[in-house]
PDB file of C-alpha atoms in Angstrom:
ATOM      1  CA  MET A   1     -42.794   9.036  15.427  1.00 69.00           C
ATOM      2  CA  ALA A   2     -39.936  10.941  13.502  1.00 79.00           C
ATOM      3  CA  GLU A   3     -36.757  11.545  16.128  1.00 86.00           C
ATOM      4  CA  ARG A   4     -36.131  14.962  16.739  1.00 90.00           C
ATOM      5  CA  ARG A   5     -33.129  16.593  15.476  1.00 88.00           C
ATOM      6  CA  THR A   6     -31.681  18.452  18.408  1.00 90.00           C
ATOM      7  CA  VAL A   7     -27.780  18.202  17.822  1.00 90.00           C
ATOM      8  CA  LEU A   8     -25.965  20.725  15.473  1.00 89.00           C
ATOM      9  CA  ALA A   9     -23.038  19.268  13.119  1.00 87.00           C
ATOM     10  CA  ALA A  10     -20.762  22.214  11.796  1.00 89.00           C
ATOM     11  CA  ALA A  11     -18.387  22.343   9.600  1.00 90.00           C
ATOM     12  CA  ARG A  12     -15.894  25.227   8.562  1.00 94.00           C
ATOM     13  CA  ILE A  13     -16.338  25.780   4.458  1.00 94.00           C
ATOM     14  CA  PRO A  14     -15.345  28.626   2.427  1.00 96.00           C
ATOM     15  CA  ARG A  15     -18.008  31.067   1.154  1.00 96.00           C
ATOM     16  CA  ALA A  16     -17.983  29.330  -2.476  1.00 97.00           C
ATOM     17  CA  GLU A  17     -18.501  26.049  -1.275  1.00 96.00           C
ATOM     18  CA  HIS A  18     -21.501  27.129   1.000  1.00 96.00           C
ATOM     19  CA  ALA A  19     -23.374  28.701  -2.221  1.00 97.00           C
ATOM     20  CA  ALA A  20     -22.584  25.556  -4.254  1.00 96.00           C
ATOM     21  CA  TRP A  21     -24.258  23.415  -1.712  1.00 95.00           C
ATOM     22  CA  LYS A  22     -27.430  25.564  -0.888  1.00 96.00           C
ATOM     23  CA  ARG A  23     -27.852  25.588  -5.088  1.00 97.00           C
ATOM     24  CA  LYS A  24     -27.633  22.028  -5.317  1.00 96.00           C
ATOM     25  CA  ALA A  25     -30.123  21.634  -2.273  1.00 96.00           C
ATOM     26  CA  ALA A  26     -32.542  24.085  -4.206  1.00 97.00           C
ATOM     27  CA  ALA A  27     -32.157  21.868  -7.430  1.00 96.00           C
ATOM     28  CA  ALA A  28     -33.060  18.869  -5.380  1.00 96.00           C
ATOM     29  CA  GLY A  29     -35.715  20.381  -3.593  1.00 97.00           C
ATOM     30  CA  VAL A  30     -34.424  20.287   0.013  1.00 96.00           C
ATOM     31  CA  SER A  31     -32.967  22.208   2.334  1.00 94.00           C
ATOM     32  CA  PRO A  32     -29.706  22.224   2.197  1.00 93.00           C
ATOM     33  CA  SER A  33     -29.142  20.119   6.052  1.00 93.00           C
ATOM     34  CA  ALA A  34     -31.816  17.805   4.215  1.00 94.00           C
ATOM     35  CA  LEU A  35     -28.849  17.112   1.344  1.00 95.00           C
ATOM     36  CA  LEU A  36     -26.017  17.043   3.813  1.00 93.00           C
ATOM     37  CA  ARG A  37     -28.362  14.063   6.137  1.00 93.00           C
ATOM     38  CA  MET A  38     -28.959  12.538   2.633  1.00 93.00           C
ATOM     39  CA  ALA A  39     -25.198  12.936   1.684  1.00 92.00           C
ATOM     40  CA  MET A  40     -23.493  11.243   4.878  1.00 91.00           C
ATOM     41  CA  ALA A  41     -25.901   8.791   4.625  1.00 90.00           C
ATOM     42  CA  ARG A  42     -24.671   7.304   1.348  1.00 89.00           C
ATOM     43  CA  THR A  43     -21.115   7.588   2.446  1.00 84.00           C
ATOM     44  CA  GLN A  44     -19.029   4.958   2.591  1.00 79.00           C
ATOM     45  CA  THR A  45     -16.366   5.089   5.363  1.00 80.00           C
ATOM     46  CA  TRP A  46     -13.534   2.357   5.829  1.00 76.00           C
ATOM     47  CA  THR A  47     -11.051   1.307   8.703  1.00 82.00           C
ATOM     48  CA  ALA A  48      -7.624   2.062   8.001  1.00 81.00           C
ATOM     49  CA  PRO A  49      -6.850  -2.650   7.747  1.00 84.00           C
ATOM     50  CA  ALA A  50      -9.919  -2.373   5.568  1.00 85.00           C
ATOM     51  CA  LEU A  51      -8.807   0.515   3.005  1.00 84.00           C
ATOM     52  CA  ALA A  52      -5.042  -1.031   3.042  1.00 86.00           C
ATOM     53  CA  ALA A  53      -6.606  -4.432   1.798  1.00 87.00           C
ATOM     54  CA  TYR A  54      -8.663  -2.872  -0.659  1.00 85.00           C
ATOM     55  CA  ARG A  55      -6.193  -0.692  -2.181  1.00 88.00           C
ATOM     56  CA  GLU A  56      -3.886  -3.771  -2.558  1.00 89.00           C
ATOM     57  CA  ARG A  57      -6.079  -5.634  -4.206  1.00 85.00           C
ATOM     58  CA  SER A  58      -6.937  -2.823  -6.570  1.00 86.00           C
ATOM     59  CA  ARG A  59      -3.218  -2.710  -7.261  1.00 88.00           C
ATOM     60  CA  GLN A  60      -3.158  -6.826  -7.462  1.00 87.00           C
ATOM     61  CA  ILE A  61      -5.870  -6.331 -10.417  1.00 83.00           C
ATOM     62  CA  ALA A  62      -4.727  -3.772 -12.072  1.00 86.00           C
ATOM     63  CA  ARG A  63      -1.318  -6.058 -12.266  1.00 87.00           C
ATOM     64  CA  ILE A  64      -3.448  -9.061 -13.494  1.00 84.00           C
ATOM     65  CA  GLY A  65      -5.491  -6.666 -16.414  1.00 82.00           C
ATOM     66  CA  ASN A  66      -1.771  -5.083 -17.514  1.00 85.00           C
ATOM     67  CA  ASN A  67      -0.890  -8.956 -18.025  1.00 83.00           C
ATOM     68  CA  LEU A  68      -3.827  -9.751 -19.756  1.00 81.00           C
ATOM     69  CA  ASN A  69      -3.484  -7.051 -22.049  1.00 83.00           C
ATOM     70  CA  GLN A  70       0.124  -8.250 -22.824  1.00 85.00           C
ATOM     71  CA  VAL A  71      -1.263 -11.830 -22.941  1.00 80.00           C
ATOM     72  CA  ALA A  72      -4.009 -10.650 -25.686  1.00 77.00           C
ATOM     73  CA  ARG A  73      -1.380  -8.774 -27.667  1.00 82.00           C
ATOM     74  CA  TRP A  74       0.574 -11.320 -27.836  1.00 79.00           C
ATOM     75  CA  ALA A  75      -2.498 -13.481 -29.260  1.00 75.00           C
ATOM     76  CA  ASN A  76      -3.558 -11.287 -31.832  1.00 76.00           C
ATOM     77  CA  THR A  77       0.265 -10.546 -33.156  1.00 81.00           C
ATOM     78  CA  ARG A  78       2.347 -13.787 -32.899  1.00 75.00           C
ATOM     79  CA  ALA A  79       0.057 -16.797 -32.241  1.00 67.00           C
ATOM     80  CA  SER A  80      -1.681 -19.481 -34.538  1.00 78.00           C
ATOM     81  CA  ALA A  81      -4.977 -20.573 -34.621  1.00 76.00           C
ATOM     82  CA  LEU A  82      -4.569 -23.336 -32.244  1.00 77.00           C
ATOM     83  CA  GLU A  83      -1.926 -21.505 -29.642  1.00 79.00           C
ATOM     84  CA  ALA A  84      -4.760 -18.423 -29.831  1.00 76.00           C
ATOM     85  CA  VAL A  85      -7.692 -20.840 -28.615  1.00 79.00           C
ATOM     86  CA  ARG A  86      -5.816 -22.311 -25.773  1.00 82.00           C
ATOM     87  CA  VAL A  87      -4.488 -18.804 -24.738  1.00 80.00           C
ATOM     88  CA  ILE A  88      -8.503 -17.823 -25.152  1.00 79.00           C
ATOM     89  CA  ASP A  89      -9.504 -20.672 -22.922  1.00 83.00           C
ATOM     90  CA  ARG A  90      -6.583 -19.933 -20.821  1.00 82.00           C
ATOM     91  CA  LEU A  91      -7.919 -16.408 -20.101  1.00 81.00           C
ATOM     92  CA  LYS A  92     -11.695 -16.781 -19.466  1.00 84.00           C
ATOM     93  CA  ALA A  93     -10.509 -19.454 -16.972  1.00 85.00           C
ATOM     94  CA  VAL A  94      -8.665 -16.142 -15.689  1.00 82.00           C
ATOM     95  CA  GLU A  95     -11.721 -14.346 -15.783  1.00 81.00           C
ATOM     96  CA  ARG A  96     -13.789 -16.887 -13.993  1.00 83.00           C
ATOM     97  CA  ALA A  97     -11.611 -16.612 -11.092  1.00 81.00           C
ATOM     98  CA  LEU A  98     -11.281 -12.855 -11.094  1.00 78.00           C
ATOM     99  CA  ARG A  99     -14.655 -12.873 -11.169  1.00 78.00           C
ATOM    100  CA  ALA A 100     -15.206 -15.452  -7.979  1.00 79.00           C
ATOM    101  CA  LEU A 101     -12.810 -12.921  -5.872  1.00 74.00           C
ATOM    102  CA  ALA A 102     -15.214  -9.985  -6.815  1.00 70.00           C
ATOM    103  CA  PRO A 103     -17.366  -8.472  -4.092  1.00 65.00           C
ATOM    104  CA  SER A 104     -20.798  -9.345  -4.755  1.00 60.00           C
ATOM    105  CA  ASP A 105     -23.135  -6.228  -4.762  1.00 53.00           C
ATOM    106  CA  GLY A 106     -24.398  -6.627  -1.632  1.00 48.00           C
ATOM    107  CA  GLU A 107     -20.875  -7.337  -0.251  1.00 49.00           C
ATOM    108  CA  ASP A 108     -19.722  -5.183   2.497  1.00 47.00           C
ATOM    109  CA  ARG A 109     -16.025  -4.396   1.371  1.00 46.00           C
ATOM    110  CA  GLY A 110     -14.557  -3.413   4.854  1.00 46.00           C
ATOM    111  CA  ALA A 111     -16.960  -0.328   5.063  1.00 46.00           C
ATOM    112  CA  HIS A 112     -18.104   0.631   8.928  1.00 43.00           C
TER     113      HIS A 112
END
């Protein structure tokens, strides 16, 4: 037996936003309440330390990507074929290392 819904959760929003939510709910064929429950069930929340770590990790990955782009540009314009092969070999090693650091699809990523 399903648990009864006895608690009302309220939020103040502009009329236009309320109308948009109602349109989305109608398009989905559910009530606005059901739409909000579904949306909240899919929402990922973060603790402050986990969010800070995630952002720092994203910044580090962006820096690595920028460096890799510079190396690739150098390999395409200045490297001999042998140098390019060596660089590509090193880039593949970096790619493997980055993939090992990436969270798997099922990993929690700090959400609570």
